[in-house]
Coordinates of C-alpha atoms in Angstrom, one line a residue:
M87 CA 9.2 -9.2 6.0
E88 CA 10.5 -11.5 8.7
Y89 CA 14.1 -11.0 9.4
Q90 CA 14.9 -14.7 9.2
K91 CA 13.8 -14.7 5.5
L92 CA 15.8 -11.7 4.4
L93 CA 18.4 -13.8 2.5
D94 CA 15.7 -15.9 0.9
T95 CA 13.8 -12.8 -0.3
V96 CA 16.7 -11.0 -2.1
D97 CA 15.9 -12.7 -5.4
I98 CA 12.1 -12.2 -5.0
L99 CA 12.5 -8.4 -4.4
G100 CA 14.6 -8.3 -7.6
Y101 CA 11.5 -9.0 -9.6
A102 CA 9.9 -5.9 -8.0
G103 CA 12.9 -3.7 -8.9
I104 CA 14.3 -3.6 -5.3
C105 CA 18.0 -4.5 -5.1
T106 CA 19.5 -5.4 -1.8
S107 CA 23.0 -6.8 -1.4
T108 CA 23.6 -10.1 0.3
E109 CA 26.0 -8.4 2.7
F110 CA 23.5 -5.8 3.9
S111 CA 20.8 -8.5 4.2
Q112 CA 23.1 -10.5 6.5
L113 CA 23.9 -7.4 8.5
L114 CA 20.2 -6.7 9.0
K115 CA 19.5 -10.2 9.9
N116 CA 22.2 -10.2 12.7
S117 CA 21.1 -6.8 14.1
L118 CA 17.4 -7.7 14.1
L119 CA 18.2 -11.0 15.9
I120 CA 19.8 -9.0 18.6
L121 CA 16.9 -6.5 18.7
Q122 CA 14.5 -9.4 19.0
K123 CA 16.4 -11.0 21.9
E124 CA 16.9 -7.7 23.8
N125 CA 13.1 -6.9 23.7
H126 CA 11.8 -10.4 24.1
F127 CA 9.8 -10.3 20.8
R128 CA 8.1 -13.3 19.5
K129 CA 9.0 -12.2 16.0
C130 CA 10.8 -9.3 14.4
Y131 CA 10.4 -7.8 11.0
Y132 CA 12.2 -5.5 8.6
W133 CA 9.5 -2.9 7.5
G134 CA 11.6 -1.1 4.9
K135 CA 13.6 2.0 4.2
I136 CA 12.7 5.7 3.8
N137 CA 15.3 7.5 1.7
G138 CA 16.9 10.7 3.0
I139 CA 19.3 13.3 1.7
Q140 CA 22.1 12.7 4.2
K141 CA 21.1 9.3 5.6
D142 CA 18.3 6.8 5.1
Y143 CA 16.0 5.5 7.8
H144 CA 15.6 1.8 8.2
I145 CA 12.4 0.7 9.9
A146 CA 11.8 -2.5 11.9
F147 CA 9.1 -3.7 14.3
G148 CA 8.4 -6.6 16.5
Y149 CA 5.6 -7.9 18.8
E150 CA 5.4 -10.0 21.9
K151 CA 1.8 -11.4 21.8
D152 CA -0.6 -9.6 19.4
C153 CA 0.8 -9.4 15.9
M154 CA -1.4 -6.5 14.9
N155 CA -2.1 -4.3 18.0
G156 CA 1.2 -5.1 19.8
Q157 CA 3.6 -3.8 17.1
I158 CA 6.6 -1.8 18.4
Y159 CA 8.6 0.2 15.8
Y160 CA 12.3 1.1 15.7
Y161 CA 14.4 3.1 13.3
S162 CA 18.1 3.0 12.4
M163 CA 20.4 5.0 10.1
D164 CA 23.1 2.3 9.8
G165 CA 21.2 -0.9 10.2
L166 CA 23.0 -1.7 13.4
N167 CA 21.9 0.6 16.2
W168 CA 18.1 0.8 16.6
L169 CA 16.2 3.5 18.3
L170 CA 12.6 3.4 19.5
L171 CA 10.3 5.2 17.1
P172 CA 7.8 7.4 19.1
K173 CA 4.1 7.3 18.7
S174 CA 2.6 9.6 16.1
Q175 CA 1.4 12.8 17.8
K176 CA -1.6 14.9 16.9
Y177 CA 0.4 18.0 15.8
A178 CA 2.6 15.8 13.6
K179 CA -0.5 14.4 11.9
F180 CA -1.6 17.9 11.2
L181 CA 1.8 19.2 9.9
T182 CA 3.1 16.1 8.0
P183 CA 0.8 16.5 4.9
L184 CA 2.2 20.1 4.6
A185 CA 5.8 18.9 4.4
V186 CA 6.8 18.7 0.8
N187 CA 10.6 18.5 1.2
K188 CA 12.5 15.2 1.3
F189 CA 13.7 13.7 4.6
E190 CA 17.1 15.1 5.7
G191 CA 18.3 12.0 7.5
E192 CA 18.7 13.8 10.9
P193 CA 16.0 12.9 13.5
S194 CA 16.4 16.2 15.5
F195 CA 16.0 18.4 12.4
A196 CA 13.0 20.7 12.6
T197 CA 11.3 22.6 9.7
N198 CA 8.8 25.4 9.7
V199 CA 6.3 23.7 7.4
Y200 CA 3.4 25.8 8.3
D201 CA 4.8 29.1 6.9
S202 CA 6.2 27.4 3.8
N203 CA 2.9 25.7 2.9
P204 CA 0.0 27.4 4.7
P205 CA -3.0 25.1 5.1
F206 CA -5.7 27.7 5.6
P207 CA -6.9 30.7 3.5
P208 CA -5.0 33.8 4.4
N209 CA -8.1 36.0 5.0
E210 CA -9.8 33.6 7.4
D211 CA -9.2 32.8 11.1
P212 CA -7.2 29.5 11.5
K213 CA -9.0 28.8 14.8
H214 CA -12.1 28.2 12.7
Y215 CA -10.4 25.0 11.4
Y216 CA -8.0 24.2 14.3
N217 CA -9.2 25.0 17.8
E218 CA -5.8 24.5 19.5
P219 CA -2.6 26.5 19.5
I220 CA -1.4 26.1 15.9
P221 CA 2.1 24.4 15.7
K222 CA 4.5 25.5 13.0
E223 CA 7.7 23.5 13.3
L224 CA 7.8 19.8 12.6
K225 CA 10.5 17.6 14.0
E226 CA 11.7 15.0 11.5
E227 CA 11.5 12.1 14.0
D228 CA 7.8 12.9 14.6
R229 CA 7.3 13.2 10.8
L230 CA 8.9 9.8 10.3
A231 CA 6.6 8.2 12.9
T232 CA 3.5 9.7 11.2
I233 CA 4.6 8.5 7.8
V234 CA 5.3 5.0 9.0
E235 CA 1.9 4.8 10.7
T236 CA 0.1 6.2 7.6
I237 CA 1.8 3.8 5.2
R238 CA 0.9 0.9 7.5
E239 CA -2.8 1.9 7.6
D240 CA -3.0 2.4 3.8
A241 CA -0.7 -0.1 2.2
A242 CA 0.5 -2.9 4.6
I243 CA -1.4 -6.1 3.6
I244 CA -1.4 -9.8 4.3
P245 CA -3.0 -12.7 2.4
R246 CA -6.4 -14.1 3.5
G247 CA -5.8 -16.6 6.3
G248 CA -2.4 -15.2 7.2
W249 CA -3.7 -14.0 10.6
F250 CA -6.1 -15.7 12.9
K251 CA -8.3 -14.0 15.5
C252 CA -8.6 -16.0 18.7
S253 CA -11.7 -16.2 20.9
N254 CA -10.1 -13.9 23.5
G255 CA -9.5 -11.2 20.9
D256 CA -5.8 -11.7 20.4
I257 CA -4.6 -11.8 16.8
V258 CA -1.8 -14.3 16.0
E259 CA -0.1 -15.6 12.9
N260 CA -2.0 -18.6 11.5
V261 CA 0.4 -21.6 11.7
A262 CA -2.0 -23.6 9.5
F263 CA -1.8 -21.1 6.6
E264 CA -0.5 -23.0 3.6
G265 CA -0.7 -20.2 1.0
L266 CA -3.1 -19.1 -1.7
D267 CA -3.7 -21.0 -4.9
L268 CA -3.8 -19.3 -8.3
P269 CA -7.5 -18.5 -8.5
D270 CA -7.6 -16.9 -5.1
A271 CA -4.3 -15.1 -5.6
S272 CA -5.6 -13.5 -8.7
N273 CA -8.5 -11.9 -6.8
L274 CA -7.9 -8.7 -4.8
K275 CA -10.5 -10.0 -2.2
S276 CA -7.8 -12.5 -1.0
Y277 CA -5.7 -9.7 0.4
L278 CA -6.4 -7.8 3.7
H279 CA -5.2 -4.6 5.3
A280 CA -2.8 -5.4 8.2
R281 CA -4.5 -2.8 10.5
P282 CA -7.6 -2.6 12.6
P283 CA -10.7 -2.9 10.4
Q284 CA -12.4 0.3 9.4
Q285 CA -15.4 -1.2 7.7
K286 CA -18.4 -2.7 9.6
W287 CA -18.1 -6.4 10.3
N288 CA -21.2 -7.1 8.2
T289 CA -19.6 -5.4 5.2
N290 CA -16.8 -8.0 5.3
L291 CA -19.4 -10.7 6.0
L292 CA -21.3 -10.0 2.7
S293 CA -18.1 -9.8 0.6
R294 CA -17.7 -13.6 0.1
P295 CA -19.9 -16.7 0.5
D296 CA -17.3 -18.7 2.4
Y297 CA -16.9 -16.0 5.1
N298 CA -15.1 -17.0 8.3
Y299 CA -14.8 -14.3 11.0
A300 CA -11.6 -15.8 12.5
T301 CA -9.7 -15.1 9.2
D302 CA -12.0 -12.5 7.5
F303 CA -12.2 -9.9 10.2
L304 CA -10.0 -7.4 8.3
D305 CA -10.8 -5.1 5.4
T306 CA -10.1 -6.4 1.9
I307 CA -8.2 -4.2 -0.5
D308 CA -10.7 -4.5 -3.4
L309 CA -12.8 -1.9 -1.5
D310 CA -10.0 0.7 -1.7
V311 CA -10.8 3.9 -3.4
P312 CA -10.1 4.7 -6.2
H313 CA -10.6 1.4 -8.0
G314 CA -7.3 0.4 -9.6
C315 CA -5.0 1.7 -6.8
W316 CA -3.3 -1.7 -6.6
N317 CA -1.2 -3.3 -9.3
L318 CA -1.2 -7.2 -9.3
Q319 CA 1.5 -9.2 -11.2
L320 CA 2.0 -12.9 -11.6
I321 CA 5.6 -13.9 -12.1
L322 CA 7.7 -17.1 -12.5
E323 CA 4.9 -18.9 -14.4
A324 CA 2.3 -17.9 -11.9
R325 CA 4.3 -19.2 -8.9
L326 CA 5.0 -15.7 -7.4
I327 CA 2.6 -12.8 -7.0
I328 CA 3.6 -9.2 -6.5
L329 CA 1.3 -6.4 -5.5
H330 CA 2.3 -2.7 -5.8
S331 CA 0.6 0.1 -4.1
L332 CA 0.1 3.0 -6.5
Y333 CA -0.9 5.4 -3.7
W334 CA 2.5 4.8 -1.9
P335 CA 5.1 4.1 -4.6
G336 CA 7.7 1.8 -3.1
M337 CA 5.3 -0.4 -1.1
T338 CA 5.6 -4.0 -2.4
F339 CA 3.8 -7.2 -1.3
Y340 CA 5.0 -10.6 -2.4
H341 CA 3.7 -14.1 -1.9
K342 CA 4.9 -17.5 -3.1
L343 CA 1.8 -19.4 -4.2
S344 CA 0.9 -22.5 -2.3
T345 CA 3.5 -21.7 0.4
P346 CA 3.3 -19.8 3.7
H347 CA 6.0 -17.4 2.5
Y348 CA 4.7 -13.8 2.2
G349 CA 5.7 -10.4 3.3
F350 CA 5.8 -6.7 2.4
L351 CA 8.6 -4.1 2.1
Y352 CA 8.6 -0.3 1.6
V353 CA 11.5 1.4 -0.1
G354 CA 10.7 5.0 -1.1
N355 CA 10.9 8.7 -0.1
G356 CA 7.8 8.7 2.1
K357 CA 5.6 10.7 -0.2
K358 CA 2.1 9.8 -1.2
N359 CA 1.0 9.9 -4.8
M360 CA -1.9 12.4 -4.5
D361 CA -2.4 12.5 -8.3
L362 CA -3.5 8.8 -8.5
P363 CA -7.3 9.5 -8.7
F364 CA -6.7 11.6 -11.8
M365 CA -4.3 9.0 -13.3
V366 CA -6.8 6.2 -12.8
A367 CA -9.7 8.3 -14.1
N368 CA -7.7 9.2 -17.3
N369 CA -6.9 5.5 -17.8
S370 CA -10.5 4.5 -17.5
T371 CA -11.6 7.3 -19.9
N372 CA -9.0 6.2 -22.5
Q373 CA -10.2 2.6 -22.2
N374 CA -13.8 3.5 -22.7
A375 CA -12.8 5.6 -25.8
R376 CA -11.0 2.7 -27.3
L377 CA -14.0 0.4 -26.7
R378 CA -16.3 2.9 -28.5
V379 CA -13.9 3.2 -31.5
D380 CA -13.6 -0.6 -31.7
K381 CA -17.4 -1.0 -31.6
M382 CA -17.8 1.6 -34.4
D383 CA -15.3 -0.2 -36.5
R384 CA -17.0 -3.5 -36.1
L385 CA -20.4 -2.0 -36.9
K386 CA -19.0 -0.3 -40.0
S387 CA -17.5 -3.5 -41.4
T388 CA -19.1 -5.6 -44.1
P389 CA -22.2 -7.6 -42.9
E390 CA -22.0 -11.4 -42.7
D391 CA -24.6 -11.8 -45.5
G392 CA -22.1 -10.4 -48.1
S393 CA -24.0 -7.1 -48.7
T394 CA -22.2 -3.8 -48.8
V395 CA -22.7 -0.6 -46.9
T396 CA -22.8 2.6 -49.0
A397 CA -20.9 5.8 -48.1
E398 CA -24.3 7.5 -47.3
G399 CA -25.2 4.7 -45.0
R400 CA -21.9 4.9 -43.1
T401 CA -22.2 8.7 -42.8
S402 CA -25.7 8.3 -41.4
F403 CA -24.6 5.6 -39.0
E404 CA -21.7 7.6 -37.7
S405 CA -23.8 10.7 -37.0
Q406 CA -26.5 8.5 -35.3
Y407 CA -23.8 6.7 -33.2
T408 CA -22.2 10.0 -32.2
T409 CA -25.6 11.4 -31.1
D410 CA -26.4 8.2 -29.1
T411 CA -23.0 8.3 -27.4
Q412 CA -23.3 12.0 -26.4
A413 CA -26.8 11.3 -25.1
Q414 CA -25.4 8.5 -22.8

């Protein structure tokens, strides 16, 4: 979220279960103002917080020209002093999924995550999978950079029309954006990933009849797999919309309908919910089972002509319905 709107967003985040004190919001606002002036950013944003055992990591970013490709990230453990967050390295991308422990809160802390959670079968040569010298220790600062980059690619979103792609290729914030109305806000196609597109441009072109490349150049979240990995809620008599990422618990997007006020915030432990595909699949299975039971109850009820159904007829129907369901 933009740092100038931190105080205005305290009440909004309360509806998402995120509690931030007014004092700390004012502290962040002042420190991010200094960060913006020192680095000559056009705008500066508070990205969120990753919880640690000893201390928490506060993340912020800003940009000078391009709001998507020109983002520069910083981290702080007190909300006052900001340090440059390094780029995610290749070895960190390899070791970060193996790290199962919580963040310690010490950037220089290193952990041997390879031996504690081996990624390869013990009886096979690791060079068959990784053709470089295999690293074993992961520095927490590099792990933090990798987690922030991964969450940004998976769960950072904007509303359709929030960004505008210029003819020279630069991506800027759309000053003409006036917000989404209720029909558009209720559709997942109206929300885009705030990262370089991974789908082909014609995939996004065929997704909606009123396609405009200047605003629809990003991937929509309705194509995310599995289906149901986003939770959409309408609050305040459909004047506020909140989206939760179920893959990354703690990532929250909010938007005041018919206004240009929107943003996202992450508050969590930096762990991805890898069980989500099984959770969504079980939910769909239970829904289908309930639909089948409701259909059977309706078909077993008394017909509209007033006639009755005998016990033999019900038994015959149930056996036939069960056979048809198993065949499907």
